[in-house]
CSV table of C-alpha atoms and ligand atoms in Angstrom, one decimal:
chain,number,residue,atom,x,y,z
A,1,UNK,CA,134.6,-12.2,-17.4
A,2,UNK,CA,132.3,-13.8,-19.9
A,3,UNK,CA,128.5,-14.0,-19.0
A,4,UNK,CA,128.4,-17.8,-19.8
A,5,UNK,CA,131.7,-17.9,-17.1
A,6,UNK,CA,129.5,-16.3,-14.2
A,7,UNK,CA,126.2,-18.2,-15.0
A,8,UNK,CA,125.9,-21.0,-13.4
A,9,UNK,CA,122.1,-22.6,-12.9
A,10,UNK,CA,121.8,-23.2,-9.3
A,11,UNK,CA,125.1,-21.5,-7.6
A,12,UNK,CA,123.1,-21.1,-4.6
A,13,UNK,CA,122.0,-24.3,-4.5
A,14,UNK,CA,125.1,-26.2,-5.3
A,15,UNK,CA,126.8,-23.8,-1.9
A,16,UNK,CA,124.0,-25.7,0.4
A,17,UNK,CA,124.3,-29.2,-0.4
A,18,UNK,CA,127.4,-29.6,2.0
A,19,UNK,CA,125.3,-28.8,5.1
A,20,UNK,CA,124.5,-31.3,7.4
A,21,UNK,CA,121.1,-31.4,8.4
A,22,UNK,CA,120.3,-31.8,12.1
A,23,UNK,CA,124.4,-30.8,12.4
A,24,UNK,CA,124.1,-26.8,12.7
A,25,UNK,CA,121.4,-24.4,14.0
A,26,UNK,CA,119.7,-22.0,12.7
A,27,UNK,CA,122.1,-19.7,12.3
A,28,UNK,CA,124.7,-22.1,10.8
A,29,UNK,CA,122.2,-22.8,8.4
A,30,UNK,CA,121.7,-18.7,7.3
A,31,UNK,CA,125.5,-19.2,5.2
A,32,UNK,CA,123.4,-20.3,2.8
A,33,UNK,CA,122.7,-17.7,-0.5
A,34,UNK,CA,119.2,-17.7,-0.1
A,35,UNK,CA,118.3,-17.1,3.3
A,36,UNK,CA,121.4,-14.5,3.3
A,37,UNK,CA,119.4,-12.8,-0.1
A,38,UNK,CA,116.0,-13.0,2.2
A,39,UNK,CA,117.8,-11.3,5.6
A,40,UNK,CA,119.6,-8.9,3.9
A,41,UNK,CA,116.0,-7.5,1.8
A,42,UNK,CA,114.0,-7.6,5.8
A,43,UNK,CA,117.5,-5.2,7.0
A,44,UNK,CA,116.7,-3.1,4.3
A,45,UNK,CA,112.9,-2.5,5.5
A,46,UNK,CA,114.5,-2.5,9.1
A,47,UNK,CA,114.5,1.5,9.1
A,48,UNK,CA,111.1,2.1,8.5
A,49,UNK,CA,109.9,-0.4,11.3
A,50,UNK,CA,109.3,3.0,13.8
A,51,UNK,CA,109.2,0.8,17.3
A,52,UNK,CA,108.0,-2.2,15.8
A,53,UNK,CA,111.5,-2.8,15.0
A,54,UNK,CA,111.8,-4.4,18.4
A,55,UNK,CA,110.4,-7.2,16.9
A,56,UNK,CA,111.8,-7.5,13.8
A,57,UNK,CA,114.3,-10.8,14.9
A,58,UNK,CA,111.4,-12.5,14.6
A,59,UNK,CA,111.1,-12.6,11.1
A,60,UNK,CA,115.1,-13.7,11.0
A,61,UNK,CA,114.3,-17.3,12.3
A,62,UNK,CA,112.4,-19.9,11.4
A,63,UNK,CA,109.2,-20.2,13.8
A,64,UNK,CA,109.5,-24.3,13.5
A,65,UNK,CA,111.5,-26.3,10.9
A,66,UNK,CA,111.0,-30.6,10.3
A,67,UNK,CA,113.7,-32.0,8.6
A,68,UNK,CA,112.6,-36.2,7.8
A,69,UNK,CA,114.2,-38.8,6.4
A,70,UNK,CA,111.5,-40.4,3.8
A,71,UNK,CA,112.5,-44.2,2.4
A,72,UNK,CA,110.3,-45.5,-0.5
A,73,UNK,CA,110.7,-49.1,-2.2
A,74,UNK,CA,112.0,-48.3,-5.9
A,75,UNK,CA,110.1,-50.6,-8.2
A,76,UNK,CA,113.6,-52.9,-8.4
A,77,UNK,CA,112.5,-53.8,-5.1
A,78,UNK,CA,115.5,-52.0,-3.5
A,79,UNK,CA,115.0,-49.2,-0.4
A,80,UNK,CA,116.2,-45.3,-1.4
A,81,UNK,CA,115.6,-42.6,1.5
A,82,UNK,CA,115.6,-38.9,0.6
A,83,UNK,CA,115.6,-35.8,2.6
A,84,UNK,CA,112.4,-33.9,3.6
A,85,UNK,CA,112.2,-30.5,4.9
A,86,UNK,CA,108.9,-28.5,5.9
A,87,UNK,CA,109.0,-24.7,7.7
A,88,UNK,CA,107.0,-22.4,9.7
A,89,UNK,CA,108.4,-19.8,9.3
A,90,UNK,CA,106.3,-17.6,11.0
A,91,UNK,CA,102.0,-17.8,11.9
A,92,UNK,CA,101.7,-14.3,13.4
A,93,UNK,CA,99.2,-13.6,11.1
A,94,UNK,CA,97.3,-17.0,10.3
A,95,UNK,CA,98.4,-20.6,9.6
A,96,UNK,CA,101.6,-21.6,7.8
A,97,UNK,CA,101.3,-21.0,3.9
A,98,UNK,CA,103.5,-22.5,1.0
A,99,UNK,CA,104.1,-24.7,-1.4
A,100,UNK,CA,106.0,-28.1,-1.6
A,101,UNK,CA,108.7,-28.7,-4.4
A,102,UNK,CA,110.6,-31.7,-5.4
A,103,UNK,CA,114.0,-31.0,-6.8
A,104,UNK,CA,117.7,-32.7,-5.9
A,105,UNK,CA,119.1,-29.4,-5.1
A,106,UNK,CA,116.5,-28.6,-2.6
A,107,UNK,CA,118.3,-28.1,1.0
A,108,UNK,CA,116.5,-27.1,4.6
A,109,UNK,CA,118.5,-23.1,4.1
A,110,UNK,CA,116.3,-22.8,0.6
A,111,UNK,CA,113.0,-23.7,2.1
A,112,UNK,CA,113.8,-21.5,5.0
A,113,UNK,CA,114.6,-18.4,2.7
A,114,UNK,CA,111.7,-19.8,0.6
A,115,UNK,CA,109.3,-19.9,3.8
A,116,UNK,CA,110.2,-16.6,4.6
A,117,UNK,CA,109.9,-15.5,1.7
A,118,UNK,CA,106.0,-16.4,1.9
A,119,UNK,CA,105.4,-14.8,5.0
A,120,UNK,CA,105.9,-11.3,3.5
A,121,UNK,CA,103.9,-12.2,0.2
A,122,UNK,CA,101.0,-13.1,2.5
A,123,UNK,CA,101.3,-10.0,4.6
A,124,UNK,CA,101.8,-8.1,1.6
A,125,UNK,CA,98.6,-8.9,-0.3
A,126,UNK,CA,96.6,-8.9,3.0
A,127,UNK,CA,96.0,-13.2,3.3
A,128,UNK,CA,95.4,-14.3,7.1
A,129,UNK,CA,98.4,-16.5,6.4
A,130,UNK,CA,101.8,-16.8,7.9
A,131,UNK,CA,104.9,-18.5,5.8
A,132,UNK,CA,105.7,-21.9,5.5
A,133,UNK,CA,107.4,-23.8,2.6
A,134,UNK,CA,108.4,-27.5,2.0
A,135,UNK,CA,110.5,-29.4,-0.3
A,136,UNK,CA,111.6,-32.8,-0.5
A,137,UNK,CA,116.2,-33.1,-1.4
A,138,UNK,CA,114.8,-36.1,-4.8
A,139,UNK,CA,114.8,-35.0,-8.8
A,140,UNK,CA,111.8,-36.9,-9.9
A,141,UNK,CA,112.1,-37.5,-13.2
A,142,UNK,CA,114.2,-40.4,-12.0
A,143,UNK,CA,111.4,-41.6,-10.7
A,144,UNK,CA,108.5,-43.4,-11.7
A,145,UNK,CA,105.1,-42.6,-11.5
A,146,UNK,CA,104.4,-44.8,-8.9
A,147,UNK,CA,108.1,-43.9,-6.3
A,148,UNK,CA,106.6,-40.6,-7.1
A,149,UNK,CA,103.3,-41.6,-5.6
A,150,UNK,CA,105.1,-43.6,-2.6
A,151,UNK,CA,107.6,-40.6,-2.2
A,152,UNK,CA,104.6,-38.4,-1.8
A,153,UNK,CA,102.7,-40.3,0.5
A,154,UNK,CA,105.2,-40.6,2.6
A,155,UNK,CA,106.7,-37.8,3.0
A,156,UNK,CA,103.1,-36.8,4.0
A,157,UNK,CA,102.7,-39.1,6.5
A,158,UNK,CA,106.4,-37.8,8.2
A,159,UNK,CA,105.5,-34.1,8.5
A,160,UNK,CA,101.4,-35.0,8.9
A,161,UNK,CA,101.5,-33.6,12.7
A,162,UNK,CA,102.8,-30.1,11.6
A,163,UNK,CA,100.5,-29.5,8.6
A,164,UNK,CA,96.8,-29.2,8.7
A,165,UNK,CA,93.4,-27.1,7.5
A,166,UNK,CA,94.4,-23.8,10.2
A,167,UNK,CA,97.9,-25.2,11.4
A,168,UNK,CA,99.9,-25.1,7.4
A,169,UNK,CA,98.3,-26.0,4.0
A,170,UNK,CA,101.3,-27.3,1.5
A,171,UNK,CA,100.6,-26.4,-2.5
A,172,UNK,CA,102.2,-27.2,-5.5
A,173,UNK,CA,106.1,-25.9,-6.6
A,174,UNK,CA,108.5,-26.4,-8.7
A,175,UNK,CA,107.9,-30.4,-9.8
A,176,UNK,CA,104.7,-30.8,-8.1
A,177,UNK,CA,101.0,-30.1,-9.4
A,178,UNK,CA,97.4,-31.2,-9.2
A,179,UNK,CA,97.9,-34.4,-8.9
A,180,UNK,CA,100.9,-34.8,-6.4
A,181,UNK,CA,98.4,-32.4,-4.2
A,182,UNK,CA,95.6,-35.4,-4.5
A,183,UNK,CA,97.7,-37.9,-3.3
A,184,UNK,CA,98.9,-35.6,-0.4
A,185,UNK,CA,95.7,-35.1,1.0
A,186,UNK,CA,94.5,-38.5,0.6
A,187,UNK,CA,97.5,-39.6,2.5
A,188,UNK,CA,96.7,-37.1,5.4
A,189,UNK,CA,93.1,-37.6,5.1
A,190,UNK,CA,93.9,-41.6,6.0
A,191,UNK,CA,96.1,-40.0,8.9
A,192,UNK,CA,92.4,-38.6,10.2
A,193,UNK,CA,90.2,-41.1,9.0
A,194,UNK,CA,87.9,-38.4,7.2
A,195,UNK,CA,88.2,-35.9,3.9
A,196,UNK,CA,89.5,-32.9,5.0
A,197,UNK,CA,89.6,-30.6,1.3
A,198,UNK,CA,91.7,-27.8,3.2
A,199,UNK,CA,94.8,-29.5,4.0
A,200,UNK,CA,96.0,-28.8,0.5
A,201,UNK,CA,95.9,-26.1,-2.2
A,202,UNK,CA,96.1,-26.8,-5.9
A,203,UNK,CA,94.0,-29.8,-5.6
A,204,UNK,CA,92.4,-31.2,-8.8
A,205,UNK,CA,89.0,-29.4,-9.1
A,206,UNK,CA,86.9,-32.8,-8.3
A,207,UNK,CA,88.8,-33.4,-4.7
A,208,UNK,CA,87.8,-29.6,-3.8
A,209,UNK,CA,90.0,-27.6,-5.9
A,210,UNK,CA,89.4,-24.3,-7.4
A,211,UNK,CA,89.1,-23.0,-11.1
A,212,UNK,CA,91.8,-20.9,-11.6
A,213,UNK,CA,94.2,-21.7,-9.4
A,214,UNK,CA,96.5,-23.5,-11.6
A,215,UNK,CA,96.9,-20.5,-14.1
A,216,UNK,CA,96.8,-18.1,-11.0
A,217,UNK,CA,100.6,-17.7,-10.6
A,218,UNK,CA,101.0,-17.0,-14.0
A,219,UNK,CA,98.2,-14.5,-14.4
A,220,UNK,CA,99.3,-13.0,-11.0
A,221,UNK,CA,102.6,-12.2,-13.2
A,222,UNK,CA,100.8,-10.5,-15.7
A,223,UNK,CA,98.8,-8.5,-13.7
A,224,UNK,CA,101.3,-6.9,-11.3
A,225,UNK,CA,103.0,-6.1,-14.3
A,226,UNK,CA,100.6,-4.8,-16.2
A,227,UNK,CA,99.2,-2.6,-12.8
A,228,UNK,CA,103.1,-1.6,-12.6
A,229,UNK,CA,104.2,-0.8,-16.2
A,230,UNK,CA,100.7,1.5,-16.4
A,231,UNK,CA,101.7,3.7,-13.4
A,232,UNK,CA,105.1,3.8,-15.6
A,233,UNK,CA,103.9,5.4,-17.8
A,234,UNK,CA,103.8,2.8,-20.5
A,235,UNK,CA,101.2,0.1,-22.5
A,236,UNK,CA,101.4,-3.6,-22.2
A,237,UNK,CA,100.6,-4.3,-25.7
A,238,UNK,CA,103.4,-4.8,-27.5
A,239,UNK,CA,106.3,-5.0,-25.2
A,240,UNK,CA,108.7,-7.9,-26.4
A,241,UNK,CA,108.8,-9.9,-23.4
A,242,UNK,CA,111.2,-12.7,-22.0
A,243,UNK,CA,110.5,-15.1,-19.7
A,244,UNK,CA,113.3,-18.2,-18.5
A,245,UNK,CA,110.9,-21.4,-17.0
A,246,UNK,CA,108.2,-22.1,-18.9
A,247,UNK,CA,106.5,-24.5,-16.3
A,248,UNK,CA,103.1,-23.7,-14.1
A,249,UNK,CA,104.0,-19.9,-13.5
A,250,UNK,CA,106.3,-19.0,-16.7
A,251,UNK,CA,103.4,-21.0,-19.4
A,252,UNK,CA,100.3,-19.1,-17.6
A,253,UNK,CA,102.3,-15.9,-17.9
A,254,UNK,CA,103.4,-16.0,-21.1
A,255,UNK,CA,99.5,-17.2,-22.4
A,256,UNK,CA,98.4,-14.2,-20.1
A,257,UNK,CA,100.9,-11.6,-21.4
A,258,UNK,CA,100.1,-12.5,-24.9
A,259,UNK,CA,96.4,-12.6,-24.6
A,260,UNK,CA,97.3,-8.8,-23.8
A,261,UNK,CA,99.0,-7.8,-26.9
A,262,UNK,CA,102.6,-8.3,-25.7
A,263,UNK,CA,105.2,-10.4,-27.7
A,264,UNK,CA,106.8,-13.1,-26.1
A,265,UNK,CA,110.2,-13.0,-28.2
A,266,UNK,CA,112.2,-15.8,-25.9
A,267,UNK,CA,111.4,-18.6,-23.4
A,268,UNK,CA,114.3,-20.6,-21.6
A,269,UNK,CA,113.7,-23.6,-19.5
A,270,UNK,CA,116.2,-26.6,-18.3
A,271,UNK,CA,116.7,-28.2,-21.5
A,272,UNK,CA,117.5,-25.0,-24.0
A,273,UNK,CA,116.3,-21.5,-24.9
A,274,UNK,CA,113.9,-20.4,-27.9
A,275,UNK,CA,114.0,-16.5,-30.1
A,276,UNK,CA,111.2,-15.4,-32.2
A,277,UNK,CA,111.6,-11.5,-33.5
A,278,UNK,CA,108.1,-11.5,-33.9
A,279,UNK,CA,106.7,-13.3,-30.8
A,280,UNK,CA,106.7,-16.6,-30.0
A,281,UNK,CA,102.9,-18.9,-30.4
A,282,UNK,CA,103.0,-19.6,-26.9
A,283,UNK,CA,99.5,-21.6,-27.1
A,284,UNK,CA,101.5,-23.7,-29.6
A,285,UNK,CA,104.6,-24.1,-27.3
A,286,UNK,CA,102.3,-24.8,-24.0
A,287,UNK,CA,100.9,-27.6,-25.9
A,288,UNK,CA,104.2,-28.7,-27.0
A,289,UNK,CA,105.8,-28.2,-23.4
A,290,UNK,CA,103.0,-30.6,-22.4
A,291,UNK,CA,103.3,-33.0,-24.9
A,292,UNK,CA,107.3,-33.6,-24.8
A,293,UNK,CA,108.5,-31.6,-21.4
A,294,UNK,CA,110.1,-29.2,-23.2
A,295,UNK,CA,111.0,-25.9,-25.2
A,296,UNK,CA,112.8,-28.0,-27.5
A,297,UNK,CA,111.8,-29.2,-30.9
A,298,UNK,CA,108.9,-27.4,-31.4
A,299,UNK,CA,109.3,-26.3,-34.9
A,300,UNK,CA,108.7,-22.6,-33.1
A,301,UNK,CA,111.4,-20.0,-32.9
A,302,UNK,CA,114.7,-20.8,-33.1
A,303,UNK,CA,117.1,-22.5,-30.5
A,304,UNK,CA,119.7,-20.3,-29.0
A,305,UNK,CA,122.5,-21.2,-26.5
A,306,UNK,CA,121.0,-21.1,-22.6
A,307,UNK,CA,123.4,-18.1,-21.8
A,308,UNK,CA,122.3,-16.3,-24.9
A,309,UNK,CA,118.6,-15.9,-23.5
A,310,UNK,CA,119.7,-13.3,-21.2
A,311,UNK,CA,121.3,-11.2,-24.2
A,312,UNK,CA,117.6,-11.3,-26.3
A,313,UNK,CA,116.8,-7.8,-27.1
A,314,UNK,CA,113.3,-7.3,-24.7
A,315,UNK,CA,111.8,-4.7,-22.7
A,316,UNK,CA,110.6,-6.4,-19.7
A,317,UNK,CA,112.3,-9.6,-18.2
A,318,UNK,CA,110.6,-12.8,-16.0
A,319,UNK,CA,112.5,-14.8,-14.5
A,320,UNK,CA,110.1,-18.3,-13.2
A,321,UNK,CA,112.4,-20.8,-12.6
A,322,UNK,CA,114.3,-20.9,-9.5
A,323,UNK,CA,116.5,-18.5,-6.6
A,324,UNK,CA,119.6,-16.9,-7.7
A,325,UNK,CA,118.8,-17.0,-11.9
A,326,UNK,CA,119.8,-13.0,-12.5
A,327,UNK,CA,123.3,-12.6,-11.1
A,328,UNK,CA,125.4,-9.8,-11.6
A,329,UNK,CA,126.7,-10.8,-14.7
A,330,UNK,CA,123.3,-11.1,-15.8
A,331,UNK,CA,121.9,-7.6,-14.5
A,332,UNK,CA,124.8,-6.0,-16.2
A,333,UNK,CA,123.7,-7.7,-19.5
A,334,UNK,CA,120.2,-7.4,-20.0
A,335,UNK,CA,118.7,-4.4,-21.6
A,336,UNK,CA,115.2,-4.8,-20.3
A,337,UNK,CA,113.5,-2.1,-18.6
A,338,UNK,CA,111.2,-3.9,-16.1
A,339,UNK,CA,111.5,-7.7,-14.4
A,340,UNK,CA,109.3,-9.1,-13.3
A,341,UNK,CA,109.9,-12.0,-10.7
A,342,UNK,CA,107.8,-14.7,-11.5
A,343,UNK,CA,109.9,-17.6,-9.8
A,344,UNK,CA,111.2,-16.7,-6.0
A,345,UNK,CA,113.9,-15.3,-4.7
A,346,UNK,CA,115.6,-15.0,-8.8
A,347,UNK,CA,117.6,-12.1,-7.9
A,348,UNK,CA,120.5,-11.9,-6.1
A,349,UNK,CA,121.4,-8.7,-3.8
A,350,UNK,CA,124.4,-8.2,-5.8
A,351,UNK,CA,122.1,-8.1,-8.9
A,352,UNK,CA,119.6,-6.0,-7.5
A,353,UNK,CA,121.8,-3.2,-6.8
A,354,UNK,CA,123.1,-3.5,-9.8
A,355,UNK,CA,119.3,-3.1,-11.9
A,356,UNK,CA,118.7,-0.1,-9.3
A,357,UNK,CA,121.4,1.6,-10.8
A,358,UNK,CA,120.8,0.8,-14.5
A,359,UNK,CA,117.2,2.9,-14.0
A,360,UNK,CA,115.4,-1.1,-14.5
A,361,UNK,CA,112.8,-1.4,-12.2
A,362,UNK,CA,112.2,-4.9,-9.9
A,363,UNK,CA,109.0,-5.7,-9.0
A,364,UNK,CA,109.1,-7.9,-6.7
A,365,UNK,CA,108.6,-11.8,-6.0
A,366,UNK,CA,106.8,-10.7,-2.9
A,367,UNK,CA,103.9,-9.0,-5.2
A,368,UNK,CA,104.4,-10.4,-8.6
A,369,UNK,CA,104.0,-13.9,-8.1
A,370,UNK,CA,101.5,-13.6,-5.0
A,371,UNK,CA,98.9,-14.7,-7.5
A,372,UNK,CA,98.6,-18.5,-7.2
A,373,UNK,CA,98.7,-18.3,-3.0
A,374,UNK,CA,96.0,-15.2,-3.3
A,375,UNK,CA,93.8,-18.0,-5.4
A,376,UNK,CA,95.0,-21.3,-3.1
A,377,UNK,CA,93.4,-18.6,-0.8
A,378,UNK,CA,90.3,-18.4,-2.1
A,379,UNK,CA,90.1,-22.5,-2.7
A,380,UNK,CA,90.6,-22.8,1.6
A,381,UNK,CA,87.6,-20.3,2.0
A,382,UNK,CA,86.0,-22.4,-0.7
A,383,UNK,CA,86.6,-25.7,1.0
A,384,UNK,CA,85.8,-24.3,4.5
A,385,UNK,CA,82.0,-24.0,3.4
A,386,UNK,CA,82.1,-26.2,0.6
A,387,UNK,CA,80.7,-24.1,-1.7
A,388,UNK,CA,82.6,-23.6,-5.0
A,389,UNK,CA,82.6,-20.4,-6.9
A,390,UNK,CA,82.0,-19.6,-11.1
A,391,UNK,CA,85.8,-18.8,-12.3
A,392,UNK,CA,84.8,-15.1,-13.4
A,393,UNK,CA,84.1,-14.2,-9.5
A,394,UNK,CA,87.8,-16.1,-8.9
A,395,UNK,CA,89.7,-14.0,-11.7
A,396,UNK,CA,87.8,-10.9,-10.7
A,397,UNK,CA,88.5,-11.0,-6.5
A,398,UNK,CA,92.2,-12.3,-8.3
A,399,UNK,CA,92.7,-8.9,-10.2
A,400,UNK,CA,91.0,-6.7,-7.6
A,401,UNK,CA,93.4,-8.1,-4.8
A,402,UNK,CA,96.5,-7.7,-6.5
A,403,UNK,CA,95.8,-4.9,-7.9
A,404,UNK,CA,94.5,-3.5,-4.1
A,405,UNK,CA,98.8,-4.7,-3.4
A,406,UNK,CA,100.2,-3.5,-6.8
A,407,UNK,CA,98.4,0.3,-5.3
A,408,UNK,CA,100.2,0.1,-1.6
A,409,UNK,CA,103.0,-1.0,-2.8
A,410,UNK,CA,103.7,1.7,-5.8
A,411,UNK,CA,102.3,4.5,-2.6
A,412,UNK,CA,105.0,3.0,-0.1
A,413,UNK,CA,107.4,3.7,-3.7
A,414,UNK,CA,107.2,7.0,-3.7
A,415,UNK,CA,106.0,7.7,-0.1
A,416,UNK,CA,109.2,6.6,0.6
A,417,UNK,CA,111.6,7.0,-2.1
A,418,UNK,CA,112.9,3.3,-2.0
A,419,UNK,CA,112.9,0.8,-4.3
A,420,UNK,CA,109.4,-1.6,-5.2
A,421,UNK,CA,111.2,-4.4,-3.2
A,422,UNK,CA,111.6,-2.4,-0.2
A,423,UNK,CA,108.4,-1.0,-0.6
A,424,UNK,CA,107.1,-4.4,-0.4
A,425,UNK,CA,109.3,-5.2,2.8
A,426,UNK,CA,108.6,-2.5,4.5
A,427,UNK,CA,104.3,-3.2,4.0
A,428,UNK,CA,104.9,-6.9,4.9
A,429,UNK,CA,106.9,-6.5,7.4
A,430,UNK,CA,104.8,-3.8,9.3
A,431,UNK,CA,101.8,-6.2,9.0
A,432,UNK,CA,103.7,-9.1,10.0
A,433,UNK,CA,105.6,-7.4,13.4
A,434,UNK,CA,101.4,-5.8,14.2
A,435,UNK,CA,100.5,-8.9,14.4
A,436,UNK,CA,103.5,-10.5,16.7
A,437,UNK,CA,103.0,-7.4,18.8
A,438,UNK,CA,99.1,-7.5,19.4
A,439,UNK,CA,99.7,-11.0,20.3
A,440,UNK,CA,102.4,-10.5,22.4
A,441,UNK,CA,104.7,-13.3,23.9
A,442,UNK,CA,103.9,-16.3,27.0
A,443,UNK,CA,105.2,-14.0,29.7
B,1,NAD,P1,107.5,-25.7,-12.5
B,1,NAD,O1,108.7,-27.3,-11.9
B,1,NAD,O2,106.2,-25.8,-13.3
B,1,NAD,O3,108.6,-25.0,-13.6
B,1,NAD,C1,109.8,-25.2,-13.3
B,1,NAD,C2,110.3,-24.6,-14.7
B,1,NAD,O4,111.9,-23.8,-14.7
B,1,NAD,C3,110.4,-25.6,-16.2
B,1,NAD,O5,110.4,-24.8,-17.5
B,1,NAD,C4,111.6,-25.7,-16.3
B,1,NAD,O6,112.1,-26.6,-17.1
B,1,NAD,C5,112.7,-24.9,-15.8
B,1,NAD,N1,113.9,-24.8,-14.9
B,1,NAD,C6,114.0,-25.4,-14.1
B,1,NAD,N2,116.0,-25.4,-13.5
B,1,NAD,C7,116.1,-24.4,-14.8
B,1,NAD,C8,117.4,-24.1,-14.8
B,1,NAD,N3,118.4,-23.8,-14.0
B,1,NAD,N4,117.2,-23.0,-15.8
B,1,NAD,C9,116.0,-22.7,-16.8
B,1,NAD,N5,114.9,-23.4,-16.4
B,1,NAD,C10,115.0,-24.2,-15.5
B,1,NAD,O7,107.8,-25.3,-11.7
B,1,NAD,P2,106.6,-23.5,-11.1
B,1,NAD,O8,105.7,-23.9,-10.0
B,1,NAD,O9,106.3,-22.7,-12.6
B,1,NAD,O10,107.9,-22.5,-10.4
B,1,NAD,C11,108.7,-21.7,-11.4
B,1,NAD,C12,109.1,-20.6,-10.1
B,1,NAD,O11,108.0,-20.1,-9.2
B,1,NAD,C13,109.8,-21.1,-8.3
B,1,NAD,O12,110.7,-20.4,-8.7
B,1,NAD,C14,108.2,-21.0,-7.6
B,1,NAD,O13,109.0,-21.4,-6.0
B,1,NAD,C15,107.5,-19.8,-8.0
B,1,NAD,N6,106.4,-20.1,-7.8
B,1,NAD,C16,105.6,-21.1,-7.9
B,1,NAD,C17,104.1,-20.5,-7.6
B,1,NAD,C18,103.4,-21.8,-8.2
B,1,NAD,O14,102.1,-21.4,-7.8
B,1,NAD,N7,103.4,-22.8,-8.6
B,1,NAD,C19,103.6,-19.8,-7.0
B,1,NAD,C20,104.7,-18.8,-6.6
B,1,NAD,C21,105.7,-19.4,-6.9
């Protein structure tokens, strides 16, 4: 089987598209890939939960899921309808927390999985949050800026009764950014008749955002890679790095790796892929991507076919685009020694076991991409007190929190003789279920 035949950019999302919201139960939605992937990850941790195991079903269903119609008037006067979602997977440890994505293939089941991963991630790094996620099933590239603002505001109003500063705090994700957060914050504030800065994070600095938030996820990807390659006895300098996705996460990670002396030898985005044996000039590539929206036609490196990206000679592979990108075929073909999951859910369960059999270390998403939610937490704390920190303080605290989490996961990996992903799930599941048990049920 050729690599080209087996790699489909968003296989799982295509499978989800047939599901009709409102007609199926959570269990029916569980047929979809991303959610099944999440469930299998929880199942692998279950034998290590001891007496907390009796609560594990809590993690296998979302607490609350909202599906909303988001109608907007297009610039040509027609009315268009989009489907929106907000899922609270678990709130045992605190308010739901997780991003909002705008993507044409988003589905409720995908958002359920993304919310589940947020529950585990927030617990792994010790944040006082549960897990949430939201999406609108839309291709934002097909909307004008004014239409995008209308869509964002309408979606916010539709979910306004389930979000809130101590209830559920959205943030940016795929195809959303600080401007989208500003519109969300403003729309929500209008429903309350007062400014409510802390209802979203990842806002512009002028509106109560935190310095360091924009690059925090990518910076965190680098920190996790540096910490764990160090424990594997390797130096991050001169490591060859290939990054899929050159958006918020991928481009910031690329800059961090390059600053530390690693060579970013290949990148891929939705338009194509680029390779440079001696290391790409990632600062120049970031500026080009900002101007043109693509990594192509930059004059930097050599353009290659998208599927050739996976075959590039590299030490570290960073998937930072969408779920399900590291398929079994990719796992068999890659010559990377370490996979650092910048994206959420980028590795299929089959690919995960192939990578393990091949001795390739995977630094799991719930640890590797936690830098964003850590600095979102800092932003939320700063908004609560209306007292803002300097960048050095944010960076210092981010480094400390993520390094501590890497250390805990590494120790669990050694103690239980399991993969880093299983170790992270054992820690995360335990923390959530301990909180669940302590709170008890309403009898
Ligand atoms: P983004 O929209 O800023 O960038 C996405 C990038 O992926 C773009 O470069 C795009 O071209 C590329 N891409 C999209 N589809 C692709 C495809 N089929 N093949 C190759 N490339 C493709 O999004 P982001 O915020 O950087 O998020 C990327 C991933 O990181 C997602 O999985 C997201 O959930 C996860 N994540 C984001 C944050 C955050 O703070 N933004 C935090 C944690 C995890």
